[in-house]
Amino acid sequence: MGGLQKKKYESGSATNYVSRNKARKKLSLSLADFRRLCILKGIYPHEPKHKKKVNKGSTAQRTFYLLKDIRFLLHEPIVGKFREYKIFVRKLRKAYGKGEWGGVEKLRENKPAYKLDHIVKERYPTFIDSLRDVDDALSMCFLFSTFARTGKCHVQVIQLCRRLSVEWMNYIIASRSLRKVFLSIKGIYYQAEVLGQTITWLIPYQFAHDHPTDVDYRVMATFTEFYTTLLGFVNFRLYQTLNLVYPPKLDGKGETELGVAFEEDYAMDSESYMEKLSALSASLARVVSSAEEEEAELDSFPVEGEDTEMMEARVKAQQEQDRQKKLFEGLKFFLNREVPRESLAFVLRCFGAQVSWDKSLCIGSTYESTDETITHHIVDRPSLDKQFMNRSYIQPQWVYDSVNAKVLLPVEDYFMGVTLPPHLSPFVEEKEGDYVPPERLKLLALQRGEKSVTEQDEDEEEEEEEDDDDDEEEEEEDEDEEEEAEEEAKLKDMEEKRSQGKALSVKVTPGTAKQENRQRLEQEEKAEEKRLAIMMMKKRDKYLYDKIMFGKKRKVREANKMAAKRKALDEAGKADRKKKLKKQ
């Protein structure tokens, strides 16, 4: 028949994808620049459904991109800037080789630069979109801000990341948006609720660390380049929503409180001011002073399709959230030298507390350790030489556990030198049938307002129970002995009567009517109905049902296993305590 014959691999899915080498050649970019461009534009490789067809019959490993994405990159203005930068490097190298130092200076003055503002606007059309994607940006910026100033990444990038991360922390303090904190091996996880969006980020511990050799810092630096631009936009907008000055400035009261102590030790005024901001101990300046602002209460209207119960639950949740925001309000804390200052200051200030530390530790302290109004002194050592009677000396974990529990926990469990209770993750939500540790049950009881029992009270109760058990055992033994003696006396009487030839007396006692347990009968009927319903199931439904039941049984087994482990651990702890008491 007439007509053009279709050629293989020139139609269908084969034409929708392009290999990385072909894409690179189409854009006339080196591999490093191509990777950089894809990271900035948010374009990622795709795995084709029929890889052999797309690869034109070959089974070799290749990276594929969507053709429409590569065509989209052809019109990107940054591609031209990359080419200009390559030409600039070539000219600079030539000028250095010829020793034309005037030409080198001119070239450096005209170094090509580009901005990523249009890419941020392109990738995030609305502000809420950018907030949803800010988690990774925060984690990366906090990571880079802890880097040492080595040759691995530029000093300017580290300084920029530090500035942006301090701005973010100051915003969270001002808005009191923090909800959860968790100390893990990787670092400290924080979760905040910003404009209705839940944002979780990770801050590494402030330890000196060596840079691993198997990490490509150029790729990380490219991500950071985009994330710093995004975070700058987000911070600016968030500061506007709270009527705060951006870039952030300390209010007049905060500046006078911090004073000018130790400022002569810093090289520049800007550096000193940055340190004051990063101290997180003073409030920020506002565009309109707080006295002029009107505190207006929002009217609450029922949402469409919401009944009164749902509305009451929403109001109750809002009231609970407002109480949590004022958790540490009215309390004054002093941080000892050995505790993580920045993390504790950030968490405490987020919930309305006043914080200070030793002047020699960091700039920004607001009162001395001798202040008599201090309510809590946070230490992380077994003992202190000088102690005040009117304050509680506690370990840092008390702050984090109180935030997660949403109530002020008893300080007795967190005194100096005391073995701390386990630090439970607030991100774990136990479902029905899951194992719930006793510490979680204790926290839930505290949240409900029930009286919590301390470990000392529990130990006393256990000792009382043991004494009661001993007394009961002795009483039972006495009763058993009395019963045995009575039975022996009866048997002797019966034997004597038989030997004398007397007939034994036989008594007939009236029977008692046994009541049927209705609840048990109902349960048996329901179980029988369920068994019959399972028998009548289709094979496919029966298979699915068996899988669901198997999963539930496995969960119950795991919970029982955990409970048994915990019971064995508690018994071992009790045995050790008894041994110590006996030795004493």
PDB file of C-alpha atoms in Angstrom, residues 52-165:
ATOM      1  CA  LYS A  52      14.562   0.322  26.202  1.00  0.00           C
ATOM      2  CA  LYS A  53      12.226   1.970  23.698  1.00  0.00           C
ATOM      3  CA  VAL A  54      13.351   5.479  24.724  1.00  0.00           C
ATOM      4  CA  ASN A  55      17.006   4.324  24.643  1.00  0.00           C
ATOM      5  CA  LYS A  56      16.469   3.139  21.023  1.00  0.00           C
ATOM      6  CA  GLY A  57      16.898  -0.546  21.807  1.00  0.00           C
ATOM      7  CA  SER A  58      19.999  -0.113  23.973  1.00  0.00           C
ATOM      8  CA  THR A  59      20.172  -1.304  27.588  1.00  0.00           C
ATOM      9  CA  ALA A  60      23.001   1.073  28.596  1.00  0.00           C
ATOM     10  CA  GLN A  61      22.461   3.221  31.695  1.00  0.00           C
ATOM     11  CA  ARG A  62      21.516   6.766  30.711  1.00  0.00           C
ATOM     12  CA  THR A  63      19.912   9.718  32.459  1.00  0.00           C
ATOM     13  CA  PHE A  64      16.816  11.090  30.713  1.00  0.00           C
ATOM     14  CA  TYR A  65      15.001  14.413  30.938  1.00  0.00           C
ATOM     15  CA  LEU A  66      11.640  15.443  29.544  1.00  0.00           C
ATOM     16  CA  LEU A  67      12.087  17.188  26.192  1.00  0.00           C
ATOM     17  CA  LYS A  68       9.591  19.933  27.128  1.00  0.00           C
ATOM     18  CA  ASP A  69      11.724  20.779  30.212  1.00  0.00           C
ATOM     19  CA  ILE A  70      14.859  21.178  28.087  1.00  0.00           C
ATOM     20  CA  ARG A  71      12.969  23.370  25.577  1.00  0.00           C
ATOM     21  CA  PHE A  72      11.794  25.425  28.565  1.00  0.00           C
ATOM     22  CA  LEU A  73      15.452  25.962  29.589  1.00  0.00           C
ATOM     23  CA  LEU A  74      16.406  27.304  26.139  1.00  0.00           C
ATOM     24  CA  HIS A  75      14.748  30.649  26.937  1.00  0.00           C
ATOM     25  CA  GLU A  76      16.328  31.048  30.404  1.00  0.00           C
ATOM     26  CA  PRO A  77      18.367  34.303  30.704  1.00  0.00           C
ATOM     27  CA  ILE A  78      20.779  32.689  33.206  1.00  0.00           C
ATOM     28  CA  VAL A  79      22.116  30.438  30.411  1.00  0.00           C
ATOM     29  CA  GLY A  80      23.491  33.570  28.708  1.00  0.00           C
ATOM     30  CA  LYS A  81      25.070  34.680  32.003  1.00  0.00           C
ATOM     31  CA  PHE A  82      26.792  31.298  32.341  1.00  0.00           C
ATOM     32  CA  ARG A  83      28.307  31.761  28.869  1.00  0.00           C
ATOM     33  CA  GLU A  84      29.393  35.323  29.741  1.00  0.00           C
ATOM     34  CA  TYR A  85      31.044  34.029  32.934  1.00  0.00           C
ATOM     35  CA  LYS A  86      32.972  31.416  30.921  1.00  0.00           C
ATOM     36  CA  ILE A  87      34.261  34.165  28.594  1.00  0.00           C
ATOM     37  CA  PHE A  88      35.148  36.321  31.639  1.00  0.00           C
ATOM     38  CA  VAL A  89      37.227  33.477  33.161  1.00  0.00           C
ATOM     39  CA  ARG A  90      39.054  32.948  29.836  1.00  0.00           C
ATOM     40  CA  LYS A  91      39.889  36.686  29.544  1.00  0.00           C
ATOM     41  CA  LEU A  92      40.979  36.861  33.191  1.00  0.00           C
ATOM     42  CA  ARG A  93      43.310  33.879  32.777  1.00  0.00           C
ATOM     43  CA  LYS A  94      44.830  35.479  29.647  1.00  0.00           C
ATOM     44  CA  ALA A  95      45.344  38.821  31.454  1.00  0.00           C
ATOM     45  CA  TYR A  96      47.032  37.060  34.401  1.00  0.00           C
ATOM     46  CA  GLY A  97      49.294  35.176  31.974  1.00  0.00           C
ATOM     47  CA  LYS A  98      50.371  38.387  30.222  1.00  0.00           C
ATOM     48  CA  GLY A  99      50.806  40.254  33.510  1.00  0.00           C
ATOM     49  CA  GLU A 100      48.332  43.010  32.530  1.00  0.00           C
ATOM     50  CA  TRP A 101      47.322  44.001  36.080  1.00  0.00           C
ATOM     51  CA  GLY A 102      45.298  47.009  34.949  1.00  0.00           C
ATOM     52  CA  GLY A 103      43.282  44.767  32.673  1.00  0.00           C
ATOM     53  CA  VAL A 104      42.760  42.289  35.555  1.00  0.00           C
ATOM     54  CA  GLU A 105      41.283  45.047  37.761  1.00  0.00           C
ATOM     55  CA  LYS A 106      38.963  46.229  34.961  1.00  0.00           C
ATOM     56  CA  LEU A 107      37.777  42.675  34.349  1.00  0.00           C
ATOM     57  CA  ARG A 108      37.122  42.116  38.033  1.00  0.00           C
ATOM     58  CA  GLU A 109      35.066  45.320  38.204  1.00  0.00           C
ATOM     59  CA  ASN A 110      32.933  44.141  35.264  1.00  0.00           C
ATOM     60  CA  LYS A 111      32.481  40.584  36.507  1.00  0.00           C
ATOM     61  CA  PRO A 112      29.136  39.216  35.193  1.00  0.00           C
ATOM     62  CA  ALA A 113      26.525  38.605  37.903  1.00  0.00           C
ATOM     63  CA  TYR A 114      22.981  37.281  37.872  1.00  0.00           C
ATOM     64  CA  LYS A 115      19.939  37.298  40.149  1.00  0.00           C
ATOM     65  CA  LEU A 116      17.535  34.466  40.977  1.00  0.00           C
ATOM     66  CA  ASP A 117      14.538  36.643  41.869  1.00  0.00           C
ATOM     67  CA  HIS A 118      12.626  35.783  38.687  1.00  0.00           C
ATOM     68  CA  ILE A 119      13.181  32.026  39.283  1.00  0.00           C
ATOM     69  CA  VAL A 120      11.761  32.272  42.817  1.00  0.00           C
ATOM     70  CA  LYS A 121       8.666  34.075  41.502  1.00  0.00           C
ATOM     71  CA  GLU A 122       8.369  31.554  38.683  1.00  0.00           C
ATOM     72  CA  ARG A 123       8.631  28.455  40.913  1.00  0.00           C
ATOM     73  CA  TYR A 124       6.397  29.841  43.687  1.00  0.00           C
ATOM     74  CA  PRO A 125       3.478  31.831  42.248  1.00  0.00           C
ATOM     75  CA  THR A 126       1.953  32.489  45.711  1.00  0.00           C
ATOM     76  CA  PHE A 127       3.508  33.158  49.113  1.00  0.00           C
ATOM     77  CA  ILE A 128       1.875  30.055  50.661  1.00  0.00           C
ATOM     78  CA  ASP A 129       3.603  27.902  47.997  1.00  0.00           C
ATOM     79  CA  SER A 130       6.981  29.219  49.114  1.00  0.00           C
ATOM     80  CA  LEU A 131       6.127  28.579  52.797  1.00  0.00           C
ATOM     81  CA  ARG A 132       5.249  24.953  52.003  1.00  0.00           C
ATOM     82  CA  ASP A 133       8.695  24.455  50.454  1.00  0.00           C
ATOM     83  CA  VAL A 134      10.758  26.427  52.969  1.00  0.00           C
ATOM     84  CA  ASP A 135      11.628  23.386  55.173  1.00  0.00           C
ATOM     85  CA  ASP A 136      14.610  22.317  53.045  1.00  0.00           C
ATOM     86  CA  ALA A 137      15.775  25.915  52.652  1.00  0.00           C
ATOM     87  CA  LEU A 138      15.863  26.398  56.428  1.00  0.00           C
ATOM     88  CA  SER A 139      17.685  23.128  57.113  1.00  0.00           C
ATOM     89  CA  MET A 140      20.316  23.904  54.469  1.00  0.00           C
ATOM     90  CA  CYS A 141      20.849  27.513  55.611  1.00  0.00           C
ATOM     91  CA  PHE A 142      21.197  26.469  59.276  1.00  0.00           C
ATOM     92  CA  LEU A 143      23.695  23.783  58.208  1.00  0.00           C
ATOM     93  CA  PHE A 144      25.832  26.224  56.182  1.00  0.00           C
ATOM     94  CA  SER A 145      25.737  28.797  58.993  1.00  0.00           C
ATOM     95  CA  THR A 146      27.563  26.295  61.268  1.00  0.00           C
ATOM     96  CA  PHE A 147      30.388  25.639  58.760  1.00  0.00           C
ATOM     97  CA  ALA A 148      33.922  26.710  59.590  1.00  0.00           C
ATOM     98  CA  ARG A 149      35.361  29.416  57.357  1.00  0.00           C
ATOM     99  CA  THR A 150      37.514  27.099  55.281  1.00  0.00           C
ATOM    100  CA  GLY A 151      38.038  26.818  51.529  1.00  0.00           C
ATOM    101  CA  LYS A 152      35.093  24.428  51.104  1.00  0.00           C
ATOM    102  CA  CYS A 153      32.576  27.261  50.677  1.00  0.00           C
ATOM    103  CA  HIS A 154      32.735  31.052  50.408  1.00  0.00           C
ATOM    104  CA  VAL A 155      32.776  33.116  53.603  1.00  0.00           C
ATOM    105  CA  GLN A 156      30.076  35.413  52.173  1.00  0.00           C
ATOM    106  CA  VAL A 157      27.712  32.435  51.789  1.00  0.00           C
ATOM    107  CA  ILE A 158      28.280  31.360  55.421  1.00  0.00           C
ATOM    108  CA  GLN A 159      27.657  34.920  56.657  1.00  0.00           C
ATOM    109  CA  LEU A 160      24.496  35.263  54.539  1.00  0.00           C
ATOM    110  CA  CYS A 161      23.123  31.942  55.821  1.00  0.00           C
ATOM    111  CA  ARG A 162      23.829  32.999  59.404  1.00  0.00           C
ATOM    112  CA  ARG A 163      22.044  36.333  58.908  1.00  0.00           C
ATOM    113  CA  LEU A 164      18.966  34.704  57.332  1.00  0.00           C
ATOM    114  CA  SER A 165      18.750  32.001  60.010  1.00  0.00           C
TER     115      SER A 165
END
